[in-house]
Amino acid sequence: MPDLQINQMLDMQERGLHYGDGLFETLLKVNADIPLWSNHYHRLQRGCKKLCISLPDEKWLLDKIEAETSGYDSAVVKLIVTRGIGGRGLEMPTVNQASVFVLRYPYTAIDHTELELDVAICQTRLAINPNLAGIKHLNRLDYVLAAIELAEIGNKNEAILRDTDGYIVEGIVSNLFFCLRGEVYTPSLEFAGVEGIMRQQILKYLEDQAIHINIGRFNCDLLLSASECFLCNSVHGVRPVRCAWLSRRPPAIRTLRATASRHSIDR
Amino acid sequence: MPDLQINQMLDMQERGLHYGDGLFETLLKVNADIPLWSNHYHRLQRGCKKLCISLPDEKWLLDKIEAETSGYDSAVVKLIVTRGIGGRGLEMPTVNQASVFVLRYPYTAIDHTELELDVAICQTRLAINPNLAGIKHLNRLDYVLAAIELAEIGNKNEAILRDTDGYIVEGIVSNLFFCLRGEVYTPSLEFAGVEGIMRQQILKYLEDQAIHINIGRFNCDLLLSASECFLCNSVHGVRPVRCAWLSRRPPAIRTLRATASRHSIDR
C-alpha cells in the first residue's frame, strides 16, 4: 500500500484543499471504543471507490486514530482521506498516494432523550448530484451556506434541507425521520444528502422489528403534517424535534427513538 | 482588515480542506503583467460576497502575487482564498480571518490558433446549483470525476459537461461557444458552471460588434449540429474544437475567434 502521510501540516498542493477531492468520517470514541467503526469504514470504502481514491488499510487507519486519541477515554475524531498531493490543474497525481488526517475534538455527552431540537426549514438548497449523493465527501459548501442561514435565523438548533427540486433531504449535520398516521418516513438519499451511519442503524432496527418504512422523495408539506420527527447522527445519536407543527407523539415512535438511542450509545 | 496568512503550510483546521469553503482564481502572468486582473478580482469579489467570506484588499493581494512571482516573466498563478481556520463541525470561525494561498506554476505559451482540441462529451454530469453557479469555488469533485473520465477515454484534449438535466454547460477547464446557421451560442451559467473571464471578454467583444448571441440552456443535439465550436479560458485563450461533427467553419466565426485570441494575449 502507498506510504501515507499523517497528521502533518498540509501541503499547499493538497487536493483536498484545491478541489475538496476527498472524504471524511466523524467518529465517536467512547470508553476506548469506536462505536460502529465497521460501518464508518465501509462508507469510506464506498466513497473511495466512487472517487477512485486508494483506500488506506483498515488496521493502519485504526492505529493512527488510536495514536491520536490515546489517553482520551472519549473524543470526537474527524478522519479525512484525500487523493493526495498535486498535480497542476485537474491532472491526476502521478503517484497514487492518499493523504490521511486525523483530528481530535473534545466530546461532551448529551442526554439526548431530554434535549429536543428546535429546527428551521432552510431556504438554502442541496444540489442534486446522483454521482456524489450518499458518500461523505469534502464538497460541503451547500452545508456551509445552510449553517450561515441557520445562524442568521438564530435560536434554532438545526435546519431541514431540501434539494433544488424542493424535496426534503436531511438536516445540516443529521438525517431525518418522521412519523405520519402511524407510518415512518425518511427521505431517499439517491439524489442528495449523506447516508448517515445512525440512519443505517435505525433502518436495520426497523427491519428487524418488521416495521415498514417509507423511503422516497417527500415534499415539505408532508413533513409539516408529521406527528413526530427526529434527527440522528453518529455523535449525538437520536434527537427528537420539537416544533409547532408536531402536536403529539405516538408511543410507538417514542419507543423506537429510545431504542435506537440506546443502540447507539451502548456500543 | 484581518491579518491574513500567506504561503505557509496549511493548518489542519483549514476550512478550505474540510468543506472546500473558499474560492480560487487561475491567473496568467505574462510580460510582468496579469492580463484581465480586474475581472479576476471582481469575480473573486462576487464569490466572497456569495459565500460571506471577507475579501482581502486588492493591493495586498497583488503585492503577494508579485512577491511569489518576482523574477518570473511569465507564470500561471493560482490564488486561493478561504474562510480560514476552524471551528468544530460547521460552526463559523469566531475570528473572521480569510486564508490566502498563492501558488506559482510554469507557463508554456501555446500557439492556440494552430492547436485544435479534440473533445469528448462527458457522461459525468454537473450538479444544478443556482447558489454556487458562476463563482469559482473550491467544490470541484464533479470536475475531478470528469477529468478521470476524460483520462479513461484517452486521446481527447477536453470534454463537454452537461448538467443533471442534460443541458450542455462548459468544458472541464473552459467555457464553450458554438455556431449554428450563422448564429453564436453559449450555455447559460445560471444553474451550473464557472463564469470564465475569457467568456466575459468574448461576450463583450460580440456586444461591441453588435453580433447577437444566444445564451440559454441548450441540449447536446444542438451542439452536435454546430458548424463551429471553440473553448476558452484565461490561461490558453481561445482554442478551436476539431470534431467529426464540425464540417465547416464560417469565416465570420473564424475572425471572431482570432480577434478574441488577440484580445487575450495582447493584454
Coordinates of N, CA, C and O in Angstrom, one line a residue, chain A residues 132-207:
Chain A
L132 N -22.6 11.8 -6.4 CA -21.9 12.1 -5.1 C -22.9 11.8 -3.9 O -22.4 11.9 -2.8
A133 N -24.2 11.7 -4.2 CA -25.1 11.5 -3.1 C -24.8 10.3 -2.3 O -24.3 9.3 -2.8
G134 N -25.0 10.4 -1.0 CA -24.8 9.3 -0.1 C -23.4 9.3 0.6 O -23.3 9.2 1.8
I135 N -22.3 9.5 -0.2 CA -21.0 9.5 0.3 C -20.7 10.8 1.1 O -21.3 11.8 0.9
K136 N -19.7 10.7 2.0 CA -19.3 11.8 2.8 C -18.1 12.5 2.3 O -17.0 12.4 2.9
H137 N -18.3 13.2 1.2 CA -17.1 13.8 0.5 C -16.9 15.2 1.1 O -17.6 15.7 2.0
L138 N -15.8 15.9 0.6 CA -15.4 17.2 1.2 C -16.0 18.4 0.5 O -15.6 19.5 0.8
N139 N -16.9 18.2 -0.4 CA -17.6 19.4 -1.1 C -18.8 19.8 -0.3 O -19.9 19.3 -0.6
R140 N -18.6 20.6 0.6 CA -19.7 20.9 1.6 C -20.2 22.3 1.6 O -20.7 22.8 2.7
L141 N -20.0 23.0 0.5 CA -20.4 24.5 0.5 C -21.9 24.7 0.8 O -22.3 25.6 1.4
D142 N -22.7 23.8 0.2 CA -24.2 23.9 0.5 C -24.5 23.9 2.0 O -25.3 24.6 2.4
Y143 N -23.8 23.0 2.7 CA -24.0 22.9 4.1 C -23.4 24.1 4.9 O -24.0 24.5 5.9
V144 N -22.3 24.6 4.4 CA -21.7 25.9 5.0 C -22.7 27.0 4.8 O -23.0 27.7 5.8
L145 N -23.3 27.1 3.6 CA -24.3 28.2 3.4 C -25.5 28.0 4.3 O -26.1 29.0 4.8
A146 N -25.9 26.7 4.4 CA -27.1 26.4 5.3 C -26.8 26.8 6.8 O -27.6 27.3 7.5
A147 N -25.5 26.5 7.2 CA -25.1 26.8 8.6 C -25.1 28.3 8.8 O -25.5 28.8 9.9
I148 N -24.7 29.1 7.8 CA -24.7 30.5 7.9 C -26.2 31.0 8.0 O -26.5 31.8 8.8
E149 N -27.1 30.4 7.2 CA -28.5 30.8 7.2 C -29.1 30.5 8.6 O -29.8 31.3 9.2
L150 N -28.8 29.3 9.1 CA -29.2 28.9 10.4 C -28.8 29.9 11.5 O -29.6 30.2 12.4
A151 N -27.5 30.3 11.5 CA -27.0 31.2 12.4 C -27.7 32.6 12.3 O -28.0 33.2 13.3
E152 N -28.1 33.0 11.1 CA -28.8 34.2 10.9 C -30.2 34.2 11.4 O -30.7 35.1 11.9
I153 N -30.9 33.0 11.2 CA -32.2 32.8 11.8 C -32.2 32.9 13.3 O -33.0 33.6 13.9
G154 N -31.2 32.3 13.9 CA -31.0 32.4 15.4 C -32.0 31.5 16.1 O -33.1 31.2 15.6
N155 N -31.6 31.1 17.4 CA -32.5 30.4 18.3 C -33.0 29.1 17.7 O -34.0 28.6 18.2
K156 N -32.3 28.5 16.8 CA -32.7 27.2 16.3 C -31.5 26.3 16.4 O -30.3 26.7 16.3
N157 N -31.7 25.0 16.6 CA -30.6 24.0 16.8 C -30.2 23.4 15.5 O -29.0 22.9 15.4
E158 N -31.1 23.2 14.6 CA -30.8 22.5 13.3 C -31.7 23.1 12.2 O -32.7 23.8 12.5
A159 N -31.4 22.7 11.0 CA -32.3 23.1 9.9 C -32.5 22.0 8.9 O -31.5 21.2 8.7
I160 N -33.7 21.8 8.4 CA -34.0 20.8 7.4 C -33.7 21.4 6.0 O -34.1 22.5 5.7
L161 N -33.0 20.6 5.3 CA -32.6 21.0 3.9 C -33.4 20.3 2.9 O -33.7 19.1 3.0
R162 N -33.8 21.1 1.8 CA -34.4 20.5 0.7 C -33.5 20.5 -0.5 O -32.5 21.3 -0.5
D163 N -33.7 19.6 -1.5 CA -32.9 19.7 -2.7 C -33.4 20.8 -3.7 O -34.4 21.4 -3.4
T164 N -32.7 21.0 -4.8 CA -33.1 22.0 -5.7 C -34.5 21.7 -6.4 O -35.1 22.6 -7.0
D165 N -35.0 20.5 -6.3 CA -36.3 20.2 -6.7 C -37.4 20.4 -5.7 O -38.6 20.3 -5.9
G166 N -36.9 20.8 -4.5 CA -37.9 21.1 -3.4 C -38.2 19.9 -2.4 O -38.9 20.1 -1.5
Y167 N -37.6 18.8 -2.7 CA -37.8 17.6 -1.8 C -36.9 17.7 -0.5 O -35.8 18.1 -0.6
I168 N -37.5 17.3 0.6 CA -36.7 17.3 1.8 C -35.6 16.2 1.8 O -35.9 15.1 1.3
V169 N -34.5 16.5 2.4 CA -33.4 15.5 2.3 C -32.9 15.1 3.7 O -32.8 13.9 4.0
E170 N -32.5 16.1 4.5 CA -31.9 15.8 5.8 C -31.7 17.1 6.6 O -32.0 18.2 6.1
G171 N -31.1 17.0 7.8 CA -30.6 18.2 8.5 C -29.2 18.6 8.0 O -28.6 17.9 7.2
I172 N -28.7 19.7 8.6 CA -27.3 20.1 8.1 C -26.3 19.1 8.6 O -25.4 18.8 7.9
V173 N -26.4 18.6 9.8 CA -25.5 17.6 10.3 C -26.2 16.3 10.8 O -25.6 15.6 11.6
S174 N -27.3 16.0 10.2 CA -28.1 14.8 10.7 C -29.0 14.3 9.6 O -29.4 15.0 8.7
N175 N -29.5 13.1 9.8 CA -30.5 12.5 8.9 C -31.9 12.7 9.6 O -31.9 12.9 10.8
L176 N -32.9 12.6 8.8 CA -34.2 12.9 9.3 C -35.2 11.7 9.2 O -35.2 11.0 8.1
F177 N -36.0 11.5 10.2 CA -37.1 10.6 10.2 C -38.3 11.3 10.7 O -38.2 12.2 11.5
F178 N -39.5 10.9 10.2 CA -40.7 11.5 10.7 C -41.8 10.5 10.6 O -41.7 9.4 9.9
C179 N -42.9 10.7 11.4 CA -44.0 9.8 11.5 C -45.3 10.5 11.1 O -45.5 11.7 11.5
L180 N -46.1 9.8 10.4 CA -47.3 10.4 9.9 C -48.4 9.2 9.8 O -48.1 8.2 9.2
R181 N -49.5 9.4 10.5 CA -50.6 8.4 10.5 C -50.0 7.0 10.8 O -50.3 6.1 10.1
G182 N -49.1 6.9 11.8 CA -48.6 5.7 12.2 C -47.6 5.0 11.4 O -47.1 3.9 11.6
E183 N -47.1 5.7 10.3 CA -46.1 5.2 9.4 C -44.8 6.0 9.6 O -44.9 7.2 9.8
V184 N -43.7 5.3 9.4 CA -42.4 6.0 9.5 C -41.9 6.4 8.1 O -42.0 5.6 7.1
Y185 N -41.3 7.6 8.0 CA -40.7 8.1 6.7 C -39.3 8.5 6.9 O -39.0 9.1 7.9
T186 N -38.5 8.3 5.9 CA -37.2 9.0 5.8 C -36.9 9.3 4.3 O -37.2 8.5 3.5
P187 N -36.3 10.5 4.1 CA -36.0 10.8 2.7 C -35.0 9.9 2.0 O -34.1 9.4 2.7
S188 N -35.2 9.6 0.7 CA -34.3 8.9 -0.1 C -33.0 9.8 -0.2 O -33.1 11.0 -0.3
L189 N -31.8 9.1 -0.3 CA -30.6 9.8 -0.4 C -30.0 9.5 -1.8 O -28.8 9.6 -2.0
E190 N -30.8 9.3 -2.8 CA -30.4 8.9 -4.1 C -29.8 10.1 -4.9 O -29.0 10.0 -5.7
F191 N -30.4 11.3 -4.6 CA -30.0 12.5 -5.4 C -29.2 13.5 -4.6 O -28.6 14.3 -5.2
A192 N -29.3 13.5 -3.3 CA -28.6 14.4 -2.4 C -28.5 13.8 -1.0 O -29.3 12.9 -0.7
G193 N -27.6 14.4 -0.2 CA -27.6 14.0 1.2 C -26.5 13.0 1.5 O -25.8 12.5 0.6
V194 N -26.3 12.8 2.8 CA -25.3 11.9 3.3 C -25.9 10.7 4.0 O -26.9 10.8 4.8
E195 N -25.5 9.5 3.6 CA -26.0 8.3 4.2 C -25.4 8.1 5.5 O -24.4 7.5 5.7
G196 N -26.1 8.6 6.6 CA -25.6 8.5 7.9 C -25.5 7.1 8.5 O -26.4 6.3 8.2
I197 N -24.5 6.9 9.3 CA -24.4 5.6 10.0 C -25.5 5.3 10.9 O -26.1 4.2 11.0
M198 N -25.9 6.4 11.7 CA -27.1 6.2 12.6 C -28.3 5.9 11.9 O -29.2 5.1 12.3
R199 N -28.5 6.5 10.7 CA -29.7 6.3 9.8 C -29.7 4.8 9.4 O -30.7 4.1 9.5
Q200 N -28.5 4.3 9.0 CA -28.4 2.9 8.7 C -28.9 2.0 9.8 O -29.6 1.0 9.6
Q201 N -28.4 2.4 11.1 CA -28.8 1.5 12.2 C -30.3 1.5 12.5 O -30.8 0.5 12.9
I202 N -30.9 2.7 12.3 CA -32.3 2.8 12.6 C -33.1 2.0 11.5 O -34.0 1.3 11.8
L203 N -32.6 2.1 10.3 CA -33.3 1.3 9.2 C -33.2 -0.2 9.5 O -34.2 -0.9 9.3
K204 N -32.0 -0.6 10.0 CA -31.8 -2.0 10.3 C -32.7 -2.4 11.5 O -33.3 -3.5 11.5
Y205 N -32.8 -1.5 12.5 CA -33.7 -1.8 13.6 C -35.1 -2.0 13.2 O -35.8 -2.9 13.6
L206 N -35.6 -1.1 12.3 CA -37.0 -1.1 11.8 C -37.2 -2.4 11.1 O -38.3 -3.1 11.2
E207 N -36.2 -2.8 10.3 CA -36.3 -4.0 9.5 C -36.4 -5.2 10.4 O -37.3 -6.1 10.3

